Coordinates of C-alpha atoms in Angstrom, one line a residue:
X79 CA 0.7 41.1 -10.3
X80 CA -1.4 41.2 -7.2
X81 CA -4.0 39.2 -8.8
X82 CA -1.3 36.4 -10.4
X83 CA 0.2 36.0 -7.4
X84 CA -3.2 35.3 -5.4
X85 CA -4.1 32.5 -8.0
X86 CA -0.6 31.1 -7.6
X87 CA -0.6 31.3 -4.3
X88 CA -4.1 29.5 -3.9
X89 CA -3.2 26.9 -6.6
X90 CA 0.2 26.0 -4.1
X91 CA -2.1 25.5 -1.8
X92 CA -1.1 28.7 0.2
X93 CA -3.1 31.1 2.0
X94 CA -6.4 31.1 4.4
X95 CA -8.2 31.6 1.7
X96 CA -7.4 28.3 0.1
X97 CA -7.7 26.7 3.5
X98 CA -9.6 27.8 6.4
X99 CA -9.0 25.2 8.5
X100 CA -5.0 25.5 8.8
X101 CA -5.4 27.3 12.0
X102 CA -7.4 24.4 13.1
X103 CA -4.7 22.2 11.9
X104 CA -1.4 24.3 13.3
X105 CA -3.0 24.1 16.9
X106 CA -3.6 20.4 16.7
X107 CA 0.3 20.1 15.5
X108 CA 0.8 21.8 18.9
X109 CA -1.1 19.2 20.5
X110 CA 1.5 16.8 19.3
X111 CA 4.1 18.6 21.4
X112 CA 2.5 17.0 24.6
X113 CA 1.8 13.3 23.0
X114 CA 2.9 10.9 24.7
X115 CA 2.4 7.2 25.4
X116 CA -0.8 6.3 26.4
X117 CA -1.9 2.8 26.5
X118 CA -0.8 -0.4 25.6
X119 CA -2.8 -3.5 24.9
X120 CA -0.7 -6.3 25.1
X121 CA -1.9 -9.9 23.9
X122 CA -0.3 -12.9 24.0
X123 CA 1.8 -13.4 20.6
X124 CA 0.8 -17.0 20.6
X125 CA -2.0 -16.4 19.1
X126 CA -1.7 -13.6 17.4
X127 CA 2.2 -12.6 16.7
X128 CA 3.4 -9.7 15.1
X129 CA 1.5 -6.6 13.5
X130 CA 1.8 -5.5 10.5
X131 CA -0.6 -2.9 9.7
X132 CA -2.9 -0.6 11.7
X133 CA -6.1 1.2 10.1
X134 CA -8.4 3.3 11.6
X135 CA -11.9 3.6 10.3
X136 CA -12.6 7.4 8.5
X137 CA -14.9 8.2 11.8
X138 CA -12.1 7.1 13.8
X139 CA -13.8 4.9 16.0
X140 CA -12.5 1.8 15.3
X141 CA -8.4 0.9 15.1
X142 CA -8.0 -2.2 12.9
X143 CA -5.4 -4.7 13.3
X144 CA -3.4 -6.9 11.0
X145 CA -1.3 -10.0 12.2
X146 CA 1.1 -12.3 11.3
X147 CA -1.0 -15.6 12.6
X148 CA -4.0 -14.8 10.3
X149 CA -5.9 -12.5 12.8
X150 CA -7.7 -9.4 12.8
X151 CA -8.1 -7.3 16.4
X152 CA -10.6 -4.8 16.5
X153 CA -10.2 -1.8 19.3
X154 CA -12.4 1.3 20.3
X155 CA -9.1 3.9 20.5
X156 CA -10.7 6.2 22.8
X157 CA -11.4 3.5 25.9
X158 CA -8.4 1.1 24.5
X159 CA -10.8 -1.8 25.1
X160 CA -10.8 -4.5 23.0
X161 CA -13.6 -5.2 21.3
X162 CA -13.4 -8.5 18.6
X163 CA -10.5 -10.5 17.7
X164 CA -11.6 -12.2 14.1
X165 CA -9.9 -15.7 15.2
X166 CA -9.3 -16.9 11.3
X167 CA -9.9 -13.9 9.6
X168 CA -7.1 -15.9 7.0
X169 CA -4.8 -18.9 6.5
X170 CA -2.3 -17.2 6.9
X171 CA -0.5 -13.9 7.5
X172 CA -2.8 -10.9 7.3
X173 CA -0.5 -7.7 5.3
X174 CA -2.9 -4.7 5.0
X175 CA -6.6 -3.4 5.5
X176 CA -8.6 -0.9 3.8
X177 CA -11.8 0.8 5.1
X178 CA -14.2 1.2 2.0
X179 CA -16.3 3.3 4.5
X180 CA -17.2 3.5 8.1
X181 CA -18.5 -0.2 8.2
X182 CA -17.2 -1.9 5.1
X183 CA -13.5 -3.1 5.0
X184 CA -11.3 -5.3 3.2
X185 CA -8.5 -7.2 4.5
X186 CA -5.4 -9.3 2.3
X187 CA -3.0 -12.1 3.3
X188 CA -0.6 -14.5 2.3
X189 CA -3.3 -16.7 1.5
X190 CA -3.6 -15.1 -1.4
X191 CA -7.3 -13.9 -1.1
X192 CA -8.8 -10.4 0.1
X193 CA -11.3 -11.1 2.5
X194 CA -14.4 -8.3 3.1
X195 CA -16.0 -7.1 6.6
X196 CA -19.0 -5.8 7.7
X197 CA -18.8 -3.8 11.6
X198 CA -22.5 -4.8 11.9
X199 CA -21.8 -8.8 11.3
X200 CA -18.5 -9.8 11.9
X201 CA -18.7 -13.5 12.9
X202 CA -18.6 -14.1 9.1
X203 CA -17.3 -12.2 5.6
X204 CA -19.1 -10.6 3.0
X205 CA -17.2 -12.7 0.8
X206 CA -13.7 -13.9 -0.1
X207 CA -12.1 -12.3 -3.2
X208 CA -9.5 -15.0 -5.1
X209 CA -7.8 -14.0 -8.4
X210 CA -3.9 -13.6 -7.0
X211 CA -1.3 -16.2 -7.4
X212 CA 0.9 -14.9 -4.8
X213 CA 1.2 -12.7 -1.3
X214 CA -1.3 -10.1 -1.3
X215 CA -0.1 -6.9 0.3
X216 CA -1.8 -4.0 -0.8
X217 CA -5.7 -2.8 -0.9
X218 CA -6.2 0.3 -2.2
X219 CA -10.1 2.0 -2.9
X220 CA -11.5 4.4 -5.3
X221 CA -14.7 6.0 -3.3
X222 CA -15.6 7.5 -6.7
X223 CA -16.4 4.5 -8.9
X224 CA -16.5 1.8 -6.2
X225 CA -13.6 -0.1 -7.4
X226 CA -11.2 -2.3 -4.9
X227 CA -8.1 -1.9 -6.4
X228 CA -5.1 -5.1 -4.6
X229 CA -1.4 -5.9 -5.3
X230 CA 0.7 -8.9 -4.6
X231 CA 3.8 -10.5 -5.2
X232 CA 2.9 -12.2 -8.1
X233 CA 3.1 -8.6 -10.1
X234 CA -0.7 -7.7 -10.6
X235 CA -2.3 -4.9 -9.7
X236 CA -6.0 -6.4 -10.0
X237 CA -9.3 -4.5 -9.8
X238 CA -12.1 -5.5 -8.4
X239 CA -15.9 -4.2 -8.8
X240 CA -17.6 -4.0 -5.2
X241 CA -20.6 -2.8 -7.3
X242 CA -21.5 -5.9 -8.3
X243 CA -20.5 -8.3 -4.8
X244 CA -21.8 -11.4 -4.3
X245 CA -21.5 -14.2 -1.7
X246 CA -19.2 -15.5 -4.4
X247 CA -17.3 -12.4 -4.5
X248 CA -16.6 -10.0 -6.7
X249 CA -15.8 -9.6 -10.5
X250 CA -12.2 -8.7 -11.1
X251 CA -9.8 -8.1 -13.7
X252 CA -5.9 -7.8 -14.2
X253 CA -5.3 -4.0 -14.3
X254 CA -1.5 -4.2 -14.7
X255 CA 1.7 -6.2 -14.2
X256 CA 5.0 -5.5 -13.6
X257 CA 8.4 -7.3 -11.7
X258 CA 9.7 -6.6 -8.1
X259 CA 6.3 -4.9 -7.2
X260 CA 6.5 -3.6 -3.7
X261 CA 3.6 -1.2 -3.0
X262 CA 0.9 0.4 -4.9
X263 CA -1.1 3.4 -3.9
X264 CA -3.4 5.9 -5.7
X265 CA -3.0 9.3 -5.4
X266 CA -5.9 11.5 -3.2
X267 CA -8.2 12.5 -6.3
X268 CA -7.4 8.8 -7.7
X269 CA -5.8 10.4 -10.7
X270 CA -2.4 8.5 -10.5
X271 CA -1.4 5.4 -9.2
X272 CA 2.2 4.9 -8.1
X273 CA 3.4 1.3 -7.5
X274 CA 7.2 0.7 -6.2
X275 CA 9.6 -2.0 -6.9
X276 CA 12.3 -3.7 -4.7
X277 CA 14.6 -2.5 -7.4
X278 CA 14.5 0.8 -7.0
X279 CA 12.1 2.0 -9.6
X280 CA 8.7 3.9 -8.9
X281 CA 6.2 3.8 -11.7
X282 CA 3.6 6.6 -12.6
X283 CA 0.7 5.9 -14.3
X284 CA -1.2 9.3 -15.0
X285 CA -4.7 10.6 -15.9
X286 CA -5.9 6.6 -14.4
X287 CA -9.1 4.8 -16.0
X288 CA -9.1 2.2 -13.9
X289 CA -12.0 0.4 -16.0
X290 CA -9.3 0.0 -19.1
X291 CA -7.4 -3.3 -18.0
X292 CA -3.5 -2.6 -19.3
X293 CA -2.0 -5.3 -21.5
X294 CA 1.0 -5.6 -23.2
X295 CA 1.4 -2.3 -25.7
X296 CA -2.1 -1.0 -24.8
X297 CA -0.7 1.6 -23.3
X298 CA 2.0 4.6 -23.8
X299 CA 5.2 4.6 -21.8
X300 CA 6.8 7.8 -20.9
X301 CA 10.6 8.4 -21.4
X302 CA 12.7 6.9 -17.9
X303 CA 13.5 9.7 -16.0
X304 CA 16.4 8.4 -13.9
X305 CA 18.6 10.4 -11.4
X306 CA 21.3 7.7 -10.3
X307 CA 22.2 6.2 -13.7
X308 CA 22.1 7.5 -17.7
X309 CA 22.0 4.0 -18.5
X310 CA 19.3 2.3 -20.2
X311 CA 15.9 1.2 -18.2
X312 CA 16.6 -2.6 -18.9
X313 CA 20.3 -3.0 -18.1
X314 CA 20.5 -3.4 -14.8
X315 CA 21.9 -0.5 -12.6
X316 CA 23.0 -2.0 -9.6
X317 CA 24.2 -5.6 -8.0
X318 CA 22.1 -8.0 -6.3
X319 CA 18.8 -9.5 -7.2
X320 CA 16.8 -6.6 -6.2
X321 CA 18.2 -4.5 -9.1
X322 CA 18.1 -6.4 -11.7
X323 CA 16.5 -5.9 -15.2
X324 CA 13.4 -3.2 -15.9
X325 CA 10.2 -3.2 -13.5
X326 CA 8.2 -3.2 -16.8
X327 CA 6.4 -6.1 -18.4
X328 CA 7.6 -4.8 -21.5
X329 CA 11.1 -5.8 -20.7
X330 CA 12.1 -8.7 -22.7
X331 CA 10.8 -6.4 -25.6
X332 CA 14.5 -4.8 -25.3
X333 CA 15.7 -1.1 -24.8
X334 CA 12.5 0.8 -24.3
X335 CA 12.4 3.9 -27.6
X336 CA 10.1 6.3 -28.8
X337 CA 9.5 4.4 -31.7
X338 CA 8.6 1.3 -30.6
X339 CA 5.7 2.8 -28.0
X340 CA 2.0 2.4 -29.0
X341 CA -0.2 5.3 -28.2
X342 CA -3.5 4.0 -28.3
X343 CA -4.9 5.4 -25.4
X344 CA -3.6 9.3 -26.5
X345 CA -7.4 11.6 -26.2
X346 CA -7.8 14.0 -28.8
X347 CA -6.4 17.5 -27.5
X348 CA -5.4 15.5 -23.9
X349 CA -2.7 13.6 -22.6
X350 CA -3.3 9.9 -23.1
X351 CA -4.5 7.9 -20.0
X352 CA -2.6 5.2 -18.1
X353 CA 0.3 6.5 -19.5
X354 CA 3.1 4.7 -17.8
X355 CA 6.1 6.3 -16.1
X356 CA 9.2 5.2 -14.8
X357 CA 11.0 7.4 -12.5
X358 CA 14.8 6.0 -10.5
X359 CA 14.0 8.4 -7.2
X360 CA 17.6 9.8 -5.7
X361 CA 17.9 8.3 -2.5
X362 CA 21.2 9.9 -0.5
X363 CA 24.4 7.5 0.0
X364 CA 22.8 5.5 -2.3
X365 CA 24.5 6.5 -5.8
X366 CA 26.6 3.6 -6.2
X367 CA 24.4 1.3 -5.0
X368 CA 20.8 -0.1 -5.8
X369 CA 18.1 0.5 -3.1
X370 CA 14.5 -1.3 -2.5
X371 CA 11.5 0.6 -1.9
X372 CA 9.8 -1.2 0.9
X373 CA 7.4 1.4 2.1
X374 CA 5.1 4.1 0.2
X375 CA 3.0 6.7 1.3
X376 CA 1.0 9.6 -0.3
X377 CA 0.6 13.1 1.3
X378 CA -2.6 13.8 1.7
X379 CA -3.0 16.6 -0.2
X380 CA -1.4 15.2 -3.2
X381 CA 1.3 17.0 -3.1
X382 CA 4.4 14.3 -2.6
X383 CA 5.4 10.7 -1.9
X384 CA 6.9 9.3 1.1
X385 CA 9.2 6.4 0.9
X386 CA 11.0 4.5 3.0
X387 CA 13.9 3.1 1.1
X388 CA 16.6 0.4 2.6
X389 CA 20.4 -0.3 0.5
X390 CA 20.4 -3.8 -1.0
X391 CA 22.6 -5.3 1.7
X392 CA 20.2 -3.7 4.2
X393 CA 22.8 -1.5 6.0
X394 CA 21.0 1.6 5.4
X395 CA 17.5 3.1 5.7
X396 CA 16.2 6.1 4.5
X397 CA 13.0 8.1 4.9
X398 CA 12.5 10.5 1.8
X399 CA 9.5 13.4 0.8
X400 CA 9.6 13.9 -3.5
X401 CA 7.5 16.8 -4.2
X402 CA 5.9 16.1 -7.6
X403 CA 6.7 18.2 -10.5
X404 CA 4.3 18.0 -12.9
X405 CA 4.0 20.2 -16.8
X406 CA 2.6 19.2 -19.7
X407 CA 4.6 16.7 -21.9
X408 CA 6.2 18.5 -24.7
X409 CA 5.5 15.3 -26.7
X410 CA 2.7 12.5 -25.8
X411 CA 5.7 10.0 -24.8
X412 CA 7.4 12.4 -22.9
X413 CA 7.5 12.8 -18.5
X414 CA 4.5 14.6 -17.3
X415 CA 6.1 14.3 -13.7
X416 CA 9.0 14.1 -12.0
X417 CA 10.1 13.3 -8.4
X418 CA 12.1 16.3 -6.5
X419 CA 13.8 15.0 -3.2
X420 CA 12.9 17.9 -0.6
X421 CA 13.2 16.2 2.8
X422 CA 15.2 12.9 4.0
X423 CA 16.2 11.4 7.5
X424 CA 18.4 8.2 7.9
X425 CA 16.8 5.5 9.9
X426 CA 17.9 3.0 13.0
X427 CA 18.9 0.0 11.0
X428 CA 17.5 -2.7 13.3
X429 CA 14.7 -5.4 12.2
X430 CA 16.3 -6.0 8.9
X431 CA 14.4 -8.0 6.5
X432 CA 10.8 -6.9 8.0
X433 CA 9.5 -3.5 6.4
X434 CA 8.6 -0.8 8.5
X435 CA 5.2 1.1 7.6
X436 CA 5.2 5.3 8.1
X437 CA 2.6 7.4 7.3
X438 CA 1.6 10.7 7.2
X439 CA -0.6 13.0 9.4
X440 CA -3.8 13.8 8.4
X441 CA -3.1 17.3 7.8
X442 CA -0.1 16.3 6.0
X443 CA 2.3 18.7 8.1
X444 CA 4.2 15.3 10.4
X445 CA 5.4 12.2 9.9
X446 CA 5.6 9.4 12.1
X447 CA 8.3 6.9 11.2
X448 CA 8.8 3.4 12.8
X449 CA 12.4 3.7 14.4
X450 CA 14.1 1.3 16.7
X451 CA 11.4 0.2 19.5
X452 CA 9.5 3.2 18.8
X453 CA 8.2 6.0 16.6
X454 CA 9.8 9.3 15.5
X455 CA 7.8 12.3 14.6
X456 CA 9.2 14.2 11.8
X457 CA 8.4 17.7 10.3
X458 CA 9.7 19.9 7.6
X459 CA 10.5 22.2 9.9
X460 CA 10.8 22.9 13.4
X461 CA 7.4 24.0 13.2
X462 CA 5.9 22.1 11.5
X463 CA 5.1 23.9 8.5
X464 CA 3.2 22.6 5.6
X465 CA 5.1 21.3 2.6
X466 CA 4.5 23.6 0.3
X467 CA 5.5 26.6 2.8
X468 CA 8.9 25.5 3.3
X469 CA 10.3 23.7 0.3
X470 CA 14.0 23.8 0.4
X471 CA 16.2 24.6 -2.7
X472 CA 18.3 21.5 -2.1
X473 CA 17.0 18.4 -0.1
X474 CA 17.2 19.2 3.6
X475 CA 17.1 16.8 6.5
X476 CA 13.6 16.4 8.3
X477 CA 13.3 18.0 11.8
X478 CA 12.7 15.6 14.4
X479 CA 9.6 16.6 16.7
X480 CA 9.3 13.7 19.2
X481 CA 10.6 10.1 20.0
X482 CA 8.1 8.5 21.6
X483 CA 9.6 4.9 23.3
X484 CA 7.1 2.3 24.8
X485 CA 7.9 -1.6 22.9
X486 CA 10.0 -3.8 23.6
X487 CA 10.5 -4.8 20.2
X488 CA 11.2 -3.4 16.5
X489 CA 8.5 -1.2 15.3
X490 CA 7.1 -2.4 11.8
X491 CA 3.6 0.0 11.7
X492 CA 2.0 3.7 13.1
X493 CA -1.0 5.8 12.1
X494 CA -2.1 8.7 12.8
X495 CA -5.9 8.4 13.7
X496 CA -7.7 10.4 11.2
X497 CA -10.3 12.4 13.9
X498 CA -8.0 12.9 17.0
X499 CA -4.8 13.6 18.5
X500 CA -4.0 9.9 18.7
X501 CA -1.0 7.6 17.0
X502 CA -0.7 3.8 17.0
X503 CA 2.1 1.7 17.0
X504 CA 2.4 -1.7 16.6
X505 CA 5.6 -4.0 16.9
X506 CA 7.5 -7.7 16.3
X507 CA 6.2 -9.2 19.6
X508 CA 2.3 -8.3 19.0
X509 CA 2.1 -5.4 21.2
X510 CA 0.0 -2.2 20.1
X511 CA 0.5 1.0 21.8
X512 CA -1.1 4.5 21.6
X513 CA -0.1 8.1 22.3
X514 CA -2.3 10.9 23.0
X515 CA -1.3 14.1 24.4
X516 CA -0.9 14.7 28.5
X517 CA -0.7 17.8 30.2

């Protein structure tokens, strides 16, 4: 029993001898305890208006800046100095950036190209990547095969092969397409991706070969879990525009069944790969009414999603942690996963219409939440425990660590830099701020 327990224990994640570094990682959550604001760099929003994302580079020597009037700022964290403002990095607004290492990144705008950097030669890109139709807003990277992997508001989820970059850009495929898309993110190992909609659905696609482009019955869906509703995937379970019909390309095919799903994918003795999931996540005081999942985040341990979830009249917003559940399917077309709600805060409701990006720490044990003109810090408990240590039976609110004021505007972006005990902010009017700890 001893024995059983150990292996269960390490496979959860628990225990110093899965993990020798949590003490590392519980003293620089105390570190948090004395963050506070730090500096500011404030620019003048005429050129360079609001911020909507914030990356740091893995070294954490770089903070990244994306902006609605189509510029990029580059900052050295630890000095706050600026250091490079790319003028006309876009035509238009700039949504996310991605580092693909400690030099290369990618950006992606409204202009509906993803542009890539080089640190060592940044008066002009690598290359300019076209192949949307619409708003780019998402960049995600797979460091095992090399593949850039974007989403839009045109629906598709398009992969591109950085092996093979030119000055003329890159070659690409469709990977996936599918209504309402949000946000797409793959998991840690790369073995899922999850992509939200603004009606309310989160989409699963397990065991992911992201070198099989996904067309219309090439691939297996699973059964809709759903927790709100026990009607069918393709009515629509809500009012407003955000709610209505399936998220799935496969829609106009009519009421998804077992017997109309192709299996072609399905591995001898395996589960099939990019088998599709559809999942309705419980979001609270949202029964009755259909919800939009503007942000998504993925712990960094794999171990549960983050979403930041607003009502479709935008009077309510919601932070909630899903642990995943995963088995093995008793059939191939049935769930492999399911979302549990574990952890939810309600939100300010101010800067409606604008979506406000949270994250996760890099130890996975806080999260920092845009809220108001500032940040929250959020924990699963009021020590901040990891996840899997203190998993409530029924969803439990998440303990509030820190506010941490210092804009004079809505927050719409933080991170958590990825070396240090540092957090950035950035707001409506342009300004970026930082926190460290003081004592």
């Amino acid at each position: 029993g001893g024995l059983f327990a150990w292996l269960r224990g390490r496979c959860l994640g628990r225990g110093a001898a899965v993990d020798p570094a949590r003490d590392t990682f519980g003293a620089m959550t105390g570190l948090y305890g004395a963050i506070q604001p730090a500096d500011s760099v404030s620019l003048s929003t005429r050129t360079h208006g609001a911020v909507f994302n914030l990356e740091y580079s893995p070294d954490g020597s770089v903070l990244t800046v994306a902006c609605e009037q189509t510029e990029v700022l580059l900052f050295d964290p630890i000095s706050s100095k600026h250091i490079k403002t790319l003028s006309e990095a876009h035509e238009d607004c700039v949504n996310n950036i991605r580092f693909l290492d400690n030099r290369l990144f990618a950006t992606c705008s409204d202009d509906t190209t993803i542009a890539l950097w080089d640190l060592r030669k940044l008066n002009t890109k690598v290359c300019t990547l076209h192949g949307h139709t619409s708003w780019v807003k998402n960049i995600e990277y797979d460091t095992n095969t090399r593949l850039l992997v974007t989403s839009g508001f045109d629906g598709n989820v398009i992969i591109w092969d950085t092996n093979r970059c030119t000055e003329e850009g890159c070659p690409h495929k469709k990977f996936f397409h599918t209504r309402f898309l949000m946000r797409m993110r793959l998991t840690p190992d790369c073995s899922k991706m999850l992509i939200s909609t603004s009606s309310g659905y989160l989409l699963i696609l397990h065991d992911l070969d992201l070198n099989k482009s996904l067309e219309v019955g090439s691939y297996p869906i699973l059964r809709a879990r759903r927790t709100t509703s026990s009607s069918d995937i393709t009515s629509s379970g809500s009012s407003g525009p955000r709610a209505m019909g399936s998220p799935c390309h496969q829609s106009n095919s009519g009421p998804l069944s077992e017997k109309t799903l192709s299996r072609p994918s399905q591995r001898e003795g395996g589960s099939p790969r990019n088998s599709l999931e559809v999942l309705t996540p419980e979001v609270p005081g949202e029964r009755d009414r259909g919800n939009c999942i503007t942000s998504l985040q993925l712990h960094p341990k794999g171990w549960a999603t983050l979403l930041r979830c607003s009502s479709n009249t935008d009077d309510q917003e919601w932070t909630c942690v899903y642990e995943f559940q995963e088995g093995a399917p008793v059939r191939p077309v049935s769930p492999r996963c399911s979302l549990r709600l574990t952890h939810c805060i309600e939100e300010a409701n101010v800067g409606r219409g604008y979506i406000k990006e949270l994250c996760f720490s890099p130890d996975g044990r806080m999260i920092s939440s845009p809220h108001s003109f500032g940040i929250r810090l959020l924990g699963f408990d009021a020590h901040c425990s990891e996840l899997v240590d203190c998993l409530p039976r029924e969803a439990s609110p998440l303990r509030e660590i820190r506010c941490l004021y210092s804009h004079d505007d809505v927050v719409l972006t933080t991170k958590f830099s990825p070396t240090h005990c540092q957090i950035a902010s950035g707001c409506l009017s342009g300004r970026v701020s930082l926190y460290q700890p003081k004592f």
